[in-house]
Amino acid sequence: MIGSPLPRLDGTAKVTGTARYAFEHRVADPAYAYPLQATVARGHITAINTSAAQAVDGVLAVITHENAPHLASTEDAELAVLQSTEIAFRGQVIGAVVADTSETARHAAGLVEVSYDPSPHDAVFTPDRDDLYTPDTVNPSFPTDTSQGDVESALKQSPVVVDHVYTTPMTHNNPLEPHTTVACWHDDQLTLYDSTQGVHSTRQSLAKALGLAPERIRVIAPHVGGGFGSKGQAHAHLVLAAMAAQAMPGRAVKLALTRQQMFSLVGYRTPTVQHVRLGAGPDGRLTAISMDVVEQTSRIKEFAEQTAIPARHMYAAPNRRTTHRLAALDVPVPSWMRAPGECPGMFGPEVAMDELANACGMDPVDLRVLNEPDVDPESGKPFSSRNLVACLREGAARFGWADREHAPRTRREHGWWVGTGVAASTYPVHVKPGSSATVRFQPDGRYRIEIGATDIGTGTWTALTQIAADALSVRVDAIDLRIGDTDLPPATVAGGSSGINSWGSAVVDAARAFRDKFGTGPNPGDEAQGTTPGNSAGERFAMRAFGAQFAEVRVHAATGEIRVPRLLGVFAVGRIINPRTARSQFLGGMTMGMSMALHEQSVLDERFGHVVNHDLAEYHIAANADVAGIEAHWVDETDPHVNPLGTKGIGEIGIVGTAAAIANAAHHATGIRVRDLPLTADKFLADARR
Amino acid sequence: MNPFEYQRAEDVATAVATVSGNENAAFLGGGTNLVDHLKLGVATPNLLVDVSGLPLDRVESLPDGGLRIGAAVRNSDAAADPRIRRDYPMLAEALLSGASAQVRNLATMGGNLLQRTRCVYFQDVTTPCNKRVPGSGCSALRGYHRYHAILGASEHCVAVHPSDLAVALVALDAVVQVSGPDGDRAVPVTDLYRLPGDAPERDTVLERGELITAIDLPVLPMAARSGYRKVRDRASYAFALVSVAAAVDLFDNGTIRDVRIAFGGVAHKPWRAYRAEDALRGRPTTAEAFDDAANAELRDARPLRDNVFKLRMARGALVAALQHLTGADR
């Protein structure tokens, strides 16, 4: 049960195409909605002529700000769809065409004529803007700035100083399944099949916007083809789909965003500029850590990525400082993308640590071990468990790190420079309160487990089944799990690597309550509830997962092409529920980290205000040929404090640190230090010697 | 996206007559580029004439020993043809470096040659583009042009042609057979493509209704020692930043008797590198000679703000390709 590599219970349905994703749900005689989007980045709509669109045979409705229903709440500006003539970013939803077929809707959408009174827009992201501001907190509620000791004096007095600016570009979540929803109003009840990371959170957001009691909305999501955070919150298209469905009572409306539309409407990771300063003694012992971050948000809705957070927890140093500043621009709304904060925020500091190791003539593994803190540097609390050093040691052994030549640019094979690099990973342990589970004994002798959790491709169906079987001491085939429906007990969103920690704890709580009440011989119909228990251990301990990633990189001496023949990660993440799905999570995270390192970059054309490489041919994501040798391992870690299961969450840590490990390996290969992601070939040609 | 009629072509003559008589008609091959354009509104034909089912799907030997590749042959089939693999390896390598296996299974040889640029502005109808809407302006000139031209561009268009196949064909001096409303003609691939000048809306010299029916490969023994080197951001499924098709023939003393070189990813057309070829004949197979050849070809290059790197990359790719073919990299 727990700890066994059970194959995915939904695997057969998925590979045979019978698992229904949102858009595939069969509804009678559906209509199709196609969004209209603004083609200016700021201004007002002065006229919108829909007559040509409405004249197209098969068009059922054209919805614009002129005829859209009034929303009950526009507090979330991203969801204030069609409530005014104002345009706040290019690509903003300004309407929808609803038709008998998706083709007709798309055709007619092209016939809608929109006139604008454009205003000058500002989409220029630079760290030296004079209007950067300090957000109240950073995502979700961390202090914006921190300071301990005297960083400036410490840096002045440090024999060794690393002082550089590192940047990560704007990047976009691109789950395989686009954002889709099927909405149907029937007898004042709204039902949605939605591609979402949280059915209850989606319902809550929509209920607020529409002014409906949550009970009048049902959201169903049995299978979700990836989300990476972009399906963690409701976006404009969801409100639009509800409006389209409202326009045709009793008839379901299907809406699927195109890949291009996703680049404006479902969030993205902000570009970051990271000024990192490290002060150290000649022996490599850190005296000061400073990280100043500049990033962007949209003018209409703030999202402050918590990029400097990991620098607060990683290494010991008496003098510390972190800051976040934002530029509010006329751009689409940024949001969560796999490991917000930690993912970009471990690039600059972990490359800086490599630079420090070089400056001190030290091995970068030894440097990290030397600076391992006794307690959490930020809070002074002990860690509930921290096994970064074990990960570094085990990774080094598995990778063959001991054989590494120290000096960069010393190994060349058949025209390729070859090097290796390392970086650390970390991710906080999140347990979200608010999930409930029900256990009910069925006439067929099985236990029905109900919880409104979601499986976004991570393995929730399988892992929760194992957890339930373990808690009830029965075989997995005696468990009948139901998830992905607001008719089930409420569950928190699949985000922050919190799913198994939170939902699993609720299932365990329900199972214990069931056994306490009914023993091992229950009668059909017996049922018990459980919830995610509160945990006061967070007041006593700092709780984080850690890892170490090692990369081998080859850079072609003449063309600059970069390849990653080997990637190896070792993680300390508490208890592993299912080694098979866990490995898949780590490998997926590391692959996405490699993709971030080598490829991913949303090119926002400042003149227009939108991302111009907005499809998968131009926005590169690592494909099969990019991934060669890749391994994920973990060390045994027992942590009784994090939650009753002892799990720390594994969905995000795999992407953290990968890009730094690859950048460090590229430096070791070539002697060229690239501080700006992605690591494209041109960056290794600026200094191309043969 | 516009509604359109679909017709399956019965024969070449009828297809040509249909398309030449209707300025809103277009030939449809594998559809791997055109169907995207239909969805995006980049192309708005009201009639598609599907020529993929015409009996142009064979690879045949020509009387002089060359090969004729039917225009409807799928890219994957051409790449797997044993004669092409043996006698023109650069061609098979170029095909296999393009797109993905799934796309290659659909894409036709004729369609591959006539695919349009992947310039992001050309593919986005909300932005100006002279190639899509003549006179509207070039967004790439001062925009996102990492992939764009360093040779032969104009102020009106800096796009590059995306085909890998075409690069190999210009190196091989291949000829396309064309049927048109005024009869048949043969067009060397080196003459098929245009530089943008002040009419970037025209990619090729083909007139409305002209249909490529076949690609003829001449006898070229030196092509048995040839290759295609594609430099791209991703290990697969990415357009070239720079590519090189090259064939080399050596004297017994190791100096270069003859050489064929073409670049991809550098211009509005596949770029035959005549200057580099001239610079190499009679020279030894040294890095210095290869470098001189690259310099000769790139002398007139005019890179844009963000693609200066292509100069070094093109030189590096040429040197790497020639070193590989002459065994100097071993």
mmCIF file of N, CA and C in Angstrom, chain A residues 125-226:
data_model
loop_
_atom_site.group_PDB
_atom_site.id
_atom_site.type_symbol
_atom_site.label_atom_id
_atom_site.label_comp_id
_atom_site.label_asym_id
_atom_site.label_seq_id
_atom_site.Cartn_x
_atom_site.Cartn_y
_atom_site.Cartn_z
ATOM 1 N N PHE A 125 9.423 46.305 -19.378
ATOM 2 C CA PHE A 125 9.916 45.844 -18.083
ATOM 3 C C PHE A 125 11.431 46.062 -17.995
ATOM 4 N N THR A 126 11.831 46.963 -17.115
ATOM 5 C CA THR A 126 13.258 47.128 -16.839
ATOM 6 C C THR A 126 13.418 47.375 -15.338
ATOM 7 N N PRO A 127 14.559 46.968 -14.795
ATOM 8 C CA PRO A 127 14.756 47.129 -13.344
ATOM 9 C C PRO A 127 15.064 48.568 -12.955
ATOM 10 N N ASP A 128 15.352 49.432 -13.933
ATOM 11 C CA ASP A 128 15.711 50.810 -13.560
ATOM 12 C C ASP A 128 14.563 51.793 -13.777
ATOM 13 N N ARG A 129 13.364 51.289 -13.877
ATOM 14 C CA ARG A 129 12.208 52.186 -13.942
ATOM 15 C C ARG A 129 12.132 53.015 -12.657
ATOM 16 N N ASP A 130 11.609 54.234 -12.766
ATOM 17 C CA ASP A 130 11.534 55.064 -11.556
ATOM 18 C C ASP A 130 10.184 54.904 -10.844
ATOM 19 N N ASP A 131 9.337 54.005 -11.366
ATOM 20 C CA ASP A 131 8.029 53.850 -10.721
ATOM 21 C C ASP A 131 7.838 52.459 -10.116
ATOM 22 N N LEU A 132 8.946 51.790 -9.809
ATOM 23 C CA LEU A 132 8.819 50.490 -9.132
ATOM 24 C C LEU A 132 8.195 50.727 -7.759
ATOM 25 N N TYR A 133 7.378 49.781 -7.326
ATOM 26 C CA TYR A 133 6.760 49.962 -6.018
ATOM 27 C C TYR A 133 6.940 48.729 -5.149
ATOM 28 N N THR A 134 6.678 48.915 -3.884
ATOM 29 C CA THR A 134 6.865 47.854 -2.894
ATOM 30 C C THR A 134 5.508 47.253 -2.557
ATOM 31 N N PRO A 135 5.274 45.988 -2.934
ATOM 32 C CA PRO A 135 3.981 45.392 -2.584
ATOM 33 C C PRO A 135 3.867 45.179 -1.071
ATOM 34 N N ASP A 136 2.629 45.123 -0.583
ATOM 35 C CA ASP A 136 2.416 44.934 0.859
ATOM 36 C C ASP A 136 2.997 43.609 1.333
ATOM 37 N N THR A 137 2.755 42.567 0.538
ATOM 38 C CA THR A 137 3.310 41.244 0.827
ATOM 39 C C THR A 137 3.625 40.602 -0.514
ATOM 40 N N VAL A 138 4.326 39.471 -0.463
ATOM 41 C CA VAL A 138 4.524 38.695 -1.689
ATOM 42 C C VAL A 138 3.811 37.358 -1.536
ATOM 43 N N ASN A 139 3.524 36.759 -2.683
ATOM 44 C CA ASN A 139 2.654 35.592 -2.759
ATOM 45 C C ASN A 139 3.000 34.489 -1.768
ATOM 46 N N PRO A 140 2.082 33.948 -0.986
ATOM 47 C CA PRO A 140 0.736 34.491 -0.864
ATOM 48 C C PRO A 140 0.652 35.589 0.192
ATOM 49 N N SER A 141 1.509 35.529 1.233
ATOM 50 C CA SER A 141 1.416 36.523 2.310
ATOM 51 C C SER A 141 2.735 36.629 3.070
ATOM 52 N N PHE A 142 3.830 36.475 2.335
ATOM 53 C CA PHE A 142 5.146 36.609 2.978
ATOM 54 C C PHE A 142 5.541 38.082 3.075
ATOM 55 N N PRO A 143 6.374 38.429 4.047
ATOM 56 C CA PRO A 143 6.900 39.800 4.098
ATOM 57 C C PRO A 143 7.655 40.120 2.806
ATOM 58 N N THR A 144 7.468 41.349 2.343
ATOM 59 C CA THR A 144 8.094 41.756 1.093
ATOM 60 C C THR A 144 9.606 41.875 1.223
ATOM 61 N N ASP A 145 10.033 42.475 2.308
ATOM 62 C CA ASP A 145 11.459 42.699 2.540
ATOM 63 C C ASP A 145 11.837 42.100 3.888
ATOM 64 N N THR A 146 13.071 41.650 3.997
ATOM 65 C CA THR A 146 13.585 41.205 5.295
ATOM 66 C C THR A 146 15.002 41.727 5.453
ATOM 67 N N SER A 147 15.425 41.860 6.693
ATOM 68 C CA SER A 147 16.784 42.330 6.945
ATOM 69 C C SER A 147 17.242 41.840 8.305
ATOM 70 N N GLN A 148 18.430 41.293 8.348
ATOM 71 C CA GLN A 148 19.061 40.908 9.623
ATOM 72 C C GLN A 148 20.513 41.362 9.565
ATOM 73 N N GLY A 149 21.022 41.863 10.654
ATOM 74 C CA GLY A 149 22.420 42.286 10.692
ATOM 75 C C GLY A 149 22.647 43.506 9.812
ATOM 76 N N ASP A 150 23.845 43.607 9.287
ATOM 77 C CA ASP A 150 24.225 44.761 8.481
ATOM 78 C C ASP A 150 24.919 44.267 7.209
ATOM 79 N N VAL A 151 24.117 44.066 6.177
ATOM 80 C CA VAL A 151 24.632 43.472 4.942
ATOM 81 C C VAL A 151 25.696 44.358 4.300
ATOM 82 N N GLU A 152 25.453 45.677 4.260
ATOM 83 C CA GLU A 152 26.377 46.558 3.534
ATOM 84 C C GLU A 152 27.769 46.545 4.178
ATOM 85 N N SER A 153 27.796 46.644 5.489
ATOM 86 C CA SER A 153 29.105 46.612 6.168
ATOM 87 C C SER A 153 29.773 45.262 5.988
ATOM 88 N N ALA A 154 28.971 44.219 6.113
ATOM 89 C CA ALA A 154 29.544 42.872 5.979
ATOM 90 C C ALA A 154 30.134 42.668 4.591
ATOM 91 N N LEU A 155 29.455 43.165 3.582
ATOM 92 C CA LEU A 155 29.966 42.998 2.215
ATOM 93 C C LEU A 155 31.266 43.784 2.045
ATOM 94 N N LYS A 156 31.313 44.994 2.627
ATOM 95 C CA LYS A 156 32.533 45.808 2.521
ATOM 96 C C LYS A 156 33.724 45.101 3.154
ATOM 97 N N GLN A 157 33.426 44.369 4.230
ATOM 98 C CA GLN A 157 34.516 43.735 4.968
ATOM 99 C C GLN A 157 34.814 42.310 4.507
ATOM 100 N N SER A 158 34.002 41.788 3.596
ATOM 101 C CA SER A 158 34.205 40.388 3.193
ATOM 102 C C SER A 158 35.379 40.277 2.226
ATOM 103 N N PRO A 159 36.288 39.359 2.486
ATOM 104 C CA PRO A 159 37.418 39.161 1.566
ATOM 105 C C PRO A 159 36.951 38.710 0.177
ATOM 106 N N VAL A 160 35.867 37.962 0.120
ATOM 107 C CA VAL A 160 35.376 37.492 -1.175
ATOM 108 C C VAL A 160 33.938 37.970 -1.344
ATOM 109 N N VAL A 161 33.684 38.621 -2.459
ATOM 110 C CA VAL A 161 32.323 39.098 -2.737
ATOM 111 C C VAL A 161 31.904 38.651 -4.137
ATOM 112 N N VAL A 162 30.714 38.099 -4.226
ATOM 113 C CA VAL A 162 30.084 37.835 -5.526
ATOM 114 C C VAL A 162 28.938 38.831 -5.650
ATOM 115 N N ASP A 163 28.907 39.576 -6.731
ATOM 116 C CA ASP A 163 27.910 40.641 -6.891
ATOM 117 C C ASP A 163 27.490 40.671 -8.354
ATOM 118 N N HIS A 164 26.360 40.047 -8.652
ATOM 119 C CA HIS A 164 25.933 39.969 -10.047
ATOM 120 C C HIS A 164 24.415 40.076 -10.156
ATOM 121 N N VAL A 165 23.981 40.390 -11.352
ATOM 122 C CA VAL A 165 22.545 40.420 -11.657
ATOM 123 C C VAL A 165 22.210 39.213 -12.531
ATOM 124 N N TYR A 166 21.202 38.492 -12.107
ATOM 125 C CA TYR A 166 20.732 37.305 -12.839
ATOM 126 C C TYR A 166 19.305 37.569 -13.288
ATOM 127 N N THR A 167 18.949 37.055 -14.445
ATOM 128 C CA THR A 167 17.574 37.281 -14.904
ATOM 129 C C THR A 167 16.928 35.983 -15.371
ATOM 130 N N THR A 168 15.645 35.912 -15.138
ATOM 131 C CA THR A 168 14.844 34.830 -15.715
ATOM 132 C C THR A 168 13.737 35.493 -16.535
ATOM 133 N N PRO A 169 13.394 34.919 -17.688
ATOM 134 C CA PRO A 169 12.425 35.573 -18.568
ATOM 135 C C PRO A 169 10.994 35.263 -18.171
ATOM 136 N N MET A 170 10.085 35.996 -18.787
ATOM 137 C CA MET A 170 8.667 35.647 -18.707
ATOM 138 C C MET A 170 8.488 34.240 -19.304
ATOM 139 N N THR A 171 7.760 33.398 -18.576
ATOM 140 C CA THR A 171 7.495 32.053 -19.113
ATOM 141 C C THR A 171 6.023 31.708 -18.896
ATOM 142 N N HIS A 172 5.542 30.786 -19.716
ATOM 143 C CA HIS A 172 4.117 30.446 -19.672
ATOM 144 C C HIS A 172 3.881 28.974 -19.366
ATOM 145 N N ASN A 173 2.921 28.743 -18.499
ATOM 146 C CA ASN A 173 2.403 27.393 -18.286
ATOM 147 C C ASN A 173 1.852 26.891 -19.615
ATOM 148 N N ASN A 174 2.236 25.721 -20.006
ATOM 149 C CA ASN A 174 1.637 25.156 -21.215
ATOM 150 C C ASN A 174 1.235 23.709 -20.992
ATOM 151 N N PRO A 175 0.242 23.492 -20.130
ATOM 152 C CA PRO A 175 -0.230 22.118 -19.966
ATOM 153 C C PRO A 175 -0.706 21.566 -21.304
ATOM 154 N N LEU A 176 -0.559 20.257 -21.454
ATOM 155 C CA LEU A 176 -0.957 19.626 -22.723
ATOM 156 C C LEU A 176 -2.424 19.902 -23.022
ATOM 157 N N GLU A 177 -3.272 19.741 -22.016
ATOM 158 C CA GLU A 177 -4.687 20.051 -22.209
ATOM 159 C C GLU A 177 -4.896 21.554 -22.039
ATOM 160 N N PRO A 178 -5.397 22.226 -23.066
ATOM 161 C CA PRO A 178 -5.649 23.661 -22.886
ATOM 162 C C PRO A 178 -6.779 23.877 -21.902
ATOM 163 N N HIS A 179 -6.989 25.133 -21.555
ATOM 164 C CA HIS A 179 -8.046 25.487 -20.604
ATOM 165 C C HIS A 179 -9.390 25.377 -21.313
ATOM 166 N N THR A 180 -10.202 24.488 -20.834
ATOM 167 C CA THR A 180 -11.489 24.232 -21.479
ATOM 168 C C THR A 180 -12.565 24.128 -20.417
ATOM 169 N N THR A 181 -13.771 24.447 -20.838
ATOM 170 C CA THR A 181 -14.876 24.287 -19.912
ATOM 171 C C THR A 181 -16.148 24.029 -20.708
ATOM 172 N N VAL A 182 -17.022 23.245 -20.127
ATOM 173 C CA VAL A 182 -18.348 23.019 -20.688
ATOM 174 C C VAL A 182 -19.325 23.516 -19.630
ATOM 175 N N ALA A 183 -20.134 24.506 -20.002
ATOM 176 C CA ALA A 183 -21.022 25.135 -19.017
ATOM 177 C C ALA A 183 -22.472 24.960 -19.446
ATOM 178 N N CYS A 184 -23.307 24.668 -18.469
ATOM 179 C CA CYS A 184 -24.728 24.503 -18.791
ATOM 180 C C CYS A 184 -25.612 25.042 -17.657
ATOM 181 N N TRP A 185 -26.500 25.967 -17.989
ATOM 182 C CA TRP A 185 -27.510 26.441 -17.039
ATOM 183 C C TRP A 185 -28.762 25.604 -17.227
ATOM 184 N N HIS A 186 -29.232 25.083 -16.147
ATOM 185 C CA HIS A 186 -30.449 24.286 -16.221
ATOM 186 C C HIS A 186 -31.219 24.500 -14.923
ATOM 187 N N ASP A 187 -32.425 25.045 -15.031
ATOM 188 C CA ASP A 187 -33.237 25.291 -13.838
ATOM 189 C C ASP A 187 -32.468 26.054 -12.756
ATOM 190 N N ASP A 188 -31.844 27.148 -13.181
ATOM 191 C CA ASP A 188 -31.103 27.988 -12.232
ATOM 192 C C ASP A 188 -29.930 27.292 -11.570
ATOM 193 N N GLN A 189 -29.504 26.222 -12.178
ATOM 194 C CA GLN A 189 -28.331 25.510 -11.660
ATOM 195 C C GLN A 189 -27.271 25.548 -12.752
ATOM 196 N N LEU A 190 -26.047 25.934 -12.399
ATOM 197 C CA LEU A 190 -24.960 25.992 -13.366
ATOM 198 C C LEU A 190 -24.027 24.803 -13.144
ATOM 199 N N THR A 191 -23.867 24.005 -14.183
ATOM 200 C CA THR A 191 -22.961 22.863 -14.103
ATOM 201 C C THR A 191 -21.800 23.096 -15.057
ATOM 202 N N LEU A 192 -20.586 22.869 -14.562
ATOM 203 C CA LEU A 192 -19.402 23.048 -15.400
ATOM 204 C C LEU A 192 -18.522 21.809 -15.345
ATOM 205 N N TYR A 193 -18.166 21.323 -16.539
ATOM 206 C CA TYR A 193 -17.037 20.405 -16.645
ATOM 207 C C TYR A 193 -15.855 21.290 -16.961
ATOM 208 N N ASP A 194 -14.921 21.382 -16.031
ATOM 209 C CA ASP A 194 -13.863 22.383 -16.185
ATOM 210 C C ASP A 194 -12.502 21.738 -15.992
ATOM 211 N N SER A 195 -11.547 22.239 -16.750
ATOM 212 C CA SER A 195 -10.177 21.768 -16.556
ATOM 213 C C SER A 195 -9.552 22.629 -15.471
ATOM 214 N N THR A 196 -9.622 22.126 -14.250
ATOM 215 C CA THR A 196 -9.244 22.957 -13.098
ATOM 216 C C THR A 196 -8.433 22.158 -12.097
ATOM 217 N N GLN A 197 -7.636 22.862 -11.321
ATOM 218 C CA GLN A 197 -6.876 22.226 -10.251
ATOM 219 C C GLN A 197 -7.660 22.159 -8.942
ATOM 220 N N GLY A 198 -8.848 22.793 -8.944
ATOM 221 C CA GLY A 198 -9.628 22.736 -7.714
ATOM 222 C C GLY A 198 -11.098 22.995 -7.997
ATOM 223 N N VAL A 199 -11.926 21.988 -7.866
ATOM 224 C CA VAL A 199 -13.341 22.189 -8.201
ATOM 225 C C VAL A 199 -14.017 23.131 -7.215
ATOM 226 N N HIS A 200 -13.684 23.003 -5.942
ATOM 227 C CA HIS A 200 -14.348 23.867 -4.968
ATOM 228 C C HIS A 200 -13.858 25.311 -5.053
ATOM 229 N N SER A 201 -12.572 25.498 -5.285
ATOM 230 C CA SER A 201 -12.055 26.870 -5.382
ATOM 231 C C SER A 201 -12.589 27.543 -6.641
ATOM 232 N N THR A 202 -12.726 26.786 -7.710
ATOM 233 C CA THR A 202 -13.310 27.334 -8.933
ATOM 234 C C THR A 202 -14.753 27.743 -8.687
ATOM 235 N N ARG A 203 -15.486 26.891 -8.015
ATOM 236 C CA ARG A 203 -16.874 27.208 -7.714
ATOM 237 C C ARG A 203 -16.976 28.474 -6.870
ATOM 238 N N GLN A 204 -16.094 28.580 -5.891
ATOM 239 C CA GLN A 204 -16.132 29.733 -4.998
ATOM 240 C C GLN A 204 -15.904 31.031 -5.770
ATOM 241 N N SER A 205 -14.903 31.017 -6.649
ATOM 242 C CA SER A 205 -14.587 32.227 -7.421
ATOM 243 C C SER A 205 -15.732 32.610 -8.334
ATOM 244 N N LEU A 206 -16.301 31.602 -8.976
ATOM 245 C CA LEU A 206 -17.372 31.877 -9.924
ATOM 246 C C LEU A 206 -18.641 32.317 -9.196
ATOM 247 N N ALA A 207 -18.930 31.702 -8.067
ATOM 248 C CA ALA A 207 -20.114 32.071 -7.283
ATOM 249 C C ALA A 207 -20.028 33.534 -6.864
ATOM 250 N N LYS A 208 -18.837 33.959 -6.483
ATOM 251 C CA LYS A 208 -18.661 35.343 -6.064
ATOM 252 C C LYS A 208 -18.866 36.299 -7.235
ATOM 253 N N ALA A 209 -18.246 35.971 -8.367
ATOM 254 C CA ALA A 209 -18.366 36.855 -9.528
ATOM 255 C C ALA A 209 -19.816 36.941 -10.007
ATOM 256 N N LEU A 210 -20.479 35.807 -10.041
ATOM 257 C CA LEU A 210 -21.831 35.773 -10.591
ATOM 258 C C LEU A 210 -22.890 36.138 -9.550
ATOM 259 N N GLY A 211 -22.494 36.152 -8.287
ATOM 260 C CA GLY A 211 -23.461 36.460 -7.243
ATOM 261 C C GLY A 211 -24.424 35.324 -6.992
ATOM 262 N N LEU A 212 -23.921 34.116 -7.076
ATOM 263 C CA LEU A 212 -24.753 32.937 -6.850
ATOM 264 C C LEU A 212 -24.340 32.263 -5.545
ATOM 265 N N ALA A 213 -25.283 31.597 -4.917
ATOM 266 C CA ALA A 213 -24.906 30.735 -3.800
ATOM 267 C C ALA A 213 -24.066 29.602 -4.375
ATOM 268 N N PRO A 214 -22.973 29.242 -3.707
ATOM 269 C CA PRO A 214 -22.109 28.177 -4.246
ATOM 270 C C PRO A 214 -22.872 26.899 -4.550
ATOM 271 N N GLU A 215 -23.913 26.624 -3.761
ATOM 272 C CA GLU A 215 -24.663 25.369 -3.966
ATOM 273 C C GLU A 215 -25.327 25.321 -5.340
ATOM 274 N N ARG A 216 -25.470 26.468 -5.962
ATOM 275 C CA ARG A 216 -26.123 26.473 -7.283
ATOM 276 C C ARG A 216 -25.136 26.210 -8.417
ATOM 277 N N ILE A 217 -23.896 26.031 -8.054
ATOM 278 C CA ILE A 217 -22.879 25.736 -9.082
ATOM 279 C C ILE A 217 -22.259 24.378 -8.772
ATOM 280 N N ARG A 218 -22.153 23.565 -9.801
ATOM 281 C CA ARG A 218 -21.457 22.288 -9.644
ATOM 282 C C ARG A 218 -20.295 22.269 -10.639
ATOM 283 N N VAL A 219 -19.122 21.934 -10.145
ATOM 284 C CA VAL A 219 -17.931 21.845 -10.996
ATOM 285 C C VAL A 219 -17.415 20.408 -10.943
ATOM 286 N N ILE A 220 -17.163 19.859 -12.136
ATOM 287 C CA ILE A 220 -16.764 18.464 -12.257
ATOM 288 C C ILE A 220 -15.441 18.397 -13.033
ATOM 289 N N ALA A 221 -14.473 17.682 -12.495
ATOM 290 C CA ALA A 221 -13.162 17.569 -13.156
ATOM 291 C C ALA A 221 -12.491 16.250 -12.774
ATOM 292 N N PRO A 222 -12.909 15.154 -13.387
ATOM 293 C CA PRO A 222 -12.318 13.866 -13.015
ATOM 294 C C PRO A 222 -10.868 13.711 -13.475
ATOM 295 N N HIS A 223 -10.564 14.267 -14.650
ATOM 296 C CA HIS A 223 -9.192 14.161 -15.173
ATOM 297 C C HIS A 223 -8.772 15.528 -15.703
ATOM 298 N N VAL A 224 -7.566 15.909 -15.419
ATOM 299 C CA VAL A 224 -7.053 17.207 -15.861
ATOM 300 C C VAL A 224 -5.673 16.985 -16.473
ATOM 301 N N GLY A 225 -5.494 17.497 -17.691
ATOM 302 C CA GLY A 225 -4.251 17.261 -18.421
ATOM 303 C C GLY A 225 -3.165 18.273 -18.122
ATOM 304 N N GLY A 226 -2.830 18.390 -16.850
ATOM 305 C CA GLY A 226 -1.782 19.313 -16.436
ATOM 306 C C GLY A 226 -2.334 20.688 -16.135
#
